[in-house]
């Protein structure tokens, strides 16, 4: 039985690596040991959790008088620890877990109750239109106006008949601003007929009326043509905007001051002007001038296309305002794509998008935005509590991976800190640091208890908000700004712009095709007729390579052929005594095919984005472009389901399917990944998802000599296919690799083909021809992009996994080095063309015959 740790010395000895990794100052080791040994969670005596963002988030506030840097350390319990595939099941089965997580993540609000309250409010006694009009007239008279200039009739249920029957234009001929926001107007004819009778109207709001869904374009055209003095229409500036629209945004013209009839330079005292999201196309306007706005110091022009001005024109206009010190603008946007270049054109600015310009120069930031808002949980009213938690948890979870002296765990553990820890907000300049810590009271992993530890890294004072860096240690070289999108609404237009550039570059690539050349490889043999010696570490080759032309040897250095599952590099060659005269079952630089991120990169470099490759991003280098693609799909209401795959893991380890952007970005933390558009509508076989494993033999890269074995096998999922969101936690619904501890349902290929043809009324050989073309193109891409793969002493076998979409178009999934050929060796299979039979025990005899003896039995050259 392991001895319990009782001394600080033993504690540090056992936990030394963890302590060093956490970054905890050594002076806090004794304090940490004391709190761990006594299980002291005393954060409640020093901190308080407060609601913010209308109760949709919480923050942590220091209640102690002061807390100097590195003065104390606090234990934070882990409220929930899980492996990702188990998350849904645990929330279902562990009593109280979903309720606690719902409360902690602020998603347990009774939305149905809220809806009921809103409904009750709607049913409350409402002012009639006549009462509202009377109230507006009295209010204007009280302010000394002889006629009504500003009329708000919002949310009164006004329909077409009501609008027409009240004859508003004849009653209020001097009206300058009319809001009919949130009513029930449906007829464009009625609205146009009534509204265009107003001759002095400066602003009109018809927002949130059904008529806009039916006739928005017609309404805009006819109203703007008939009301030339209109400057604001449905919250947007018209092309006729001038002093009144600018004064409205500068808070000069409003209900109690609707006009500037007797005012000379009515905007002369305006210092701050918010013109954001006004659909302004042209900022060059007589009213927008230093003469009218001499004191303008703060300007916000975000969210406007400004497409009728060049960047140079806009800079010339803005330079004329001598007091302009703060500017908010989209980056990239109408002023360009580079914050530093904007500052060079407008050197008088002290703030750009809320960030000190000195800091922008110091950090060399191209895109800056201090106004980003936190992502808050937005549960659908129809979502269950568990669904809300699964959606919101990515704003809270953290992760670690267990390891001992022998191995590291294949999958990460995710965890949610307790209420106190989860209330910590983010800051680029935090006052606290948090790190996971595994306390082993008996000195071994079996006794481990997981906590997080938190300590002050700055002097903090009472009522200070406590924060940590959500991306501690991650800089811009690892896409820090883009990764913050997991927690914040970062500027979408920047990512969309980068995606569009990426897309243009892809589309510019021309398809290349390698000409077919005569074979140059020849049969390998000894002059004395003796067999070729083969050294292998693969049991299937040892058992099934039985041809007399090949003899197995235990001595690698004596072998003519090295057939191994290991990577053969110069170091291994030297250690084992291999020479350059031996044949090896791998090609130099074949990582361009067998590592998922390199495979996509190789294909994209050769062809751009062929239809047989799903959109694929290496998140380590293309996160920005991926986020842009995601934003475009969301904007265009396209499917946004993605699959994340580790660069170089087999058997779908650490592979996930999700449409949650925060989840995708956060899962980068568990290792390098590609993110690939999920084939949401695959071809199904009897309602189940499947893919196909083809076996490819490569004899040469230049010229390209490639052969497809005449057999393939189909891999079936065990459960019926579903896009129901909970199904993405079900391995046996969405994945097909079942020969590692799961139920394997082998389907004879010939039987599969016959039944598939009957089910879908297709001819399999038509599909097979497309698959052959796809596989040829994959290896052509490698030959085009990586000619350095060529080696006279290389011969290799690869597994190529292909899936069909619902239109029976093949899609490449991955290429596998030295594939598992258990099925090929176990089952006798009918050839694809139905004209032969390949005995399982002879599979490797045919493979070696093709690669080393120049034979073509049961293989097809591509």
PDB file of N, CA and C in Angstrom, residues 391 504 533 701 710 755 842:
ATOM      1  N   UNK A 391     -24.296  23.001 -25.582  1.00  0.00           N
ATOM      2  CA  UNK A 391     -23.957  24.136 -26.432  1.00  0.00           C
ATOM      3  C   UNK A 391     -23.102  25.168 -25.729  1.00  0.00           C
ATOM      4  N   UNK A 504     -10.188  32.634 -53.720  1.00  0.00           N
ATOM      5  CA  UNK A 504      -9.720  33.112 -55.024  1.00  0.00           C
ATOM      6  C   UNK A 504      -8.424  32.421 -55.420  1.00  0.00           C
ATOM      7  N   UNK A 533      14.926 -12.299 -50.082  1.00  0.00           N
ATOM      8  CA  UNK A 533      14.784 -12.361 -48.632  1.00  0.00           C
ATOM      9  C   UNK A 533      13.945 -11.171 -48.149  1.00  0.00           C
ATOM     10  N   UNK A 701       6.940   6.825 -58.679  1.00  0.00           N
ATOM     11  CA  UNK A 701       6.330   8.153 -58.742  1.00  0.00           C
ATOM     12  C   UNK A 701       6.617   8.806 -60.092  1.00  0.00           C
ATOM     13  N   UNK A 710      -7.939  -5.702 -57.184  1.00  0.00           N
ATOM     14  CA  UNK A 710      -9.274  -5.956 -57.717  1.00  0.00           C
ATOM     15  C   UNK A 710     -10.300  -6.271 -56.640  1.00  0.00           C
ATOM     16  N   UNK A 755     -26.683  -5.754 -53.636  1.00  0.00           N
ATOM     17  CA  UNK A 755     -27.783  -5.178 -52.863  1.00  0.00           C
ATOM     18  C   UNK A 755     -27.818  -3.653 -52.988  1.00  0.00           C
ATOM     19  N   UNK A 842      -4.057 -15.786 -50.333  1.00  0.00           N
ATOM     20  CA  UNK A 842      -3.144 -15.428 -51.424  1.00  0.00           C
ATOM     21  C   UNK A 842      -2.981 -13.918 -51.595  1.00  0.00           C
TER      22      UNK A 842
END
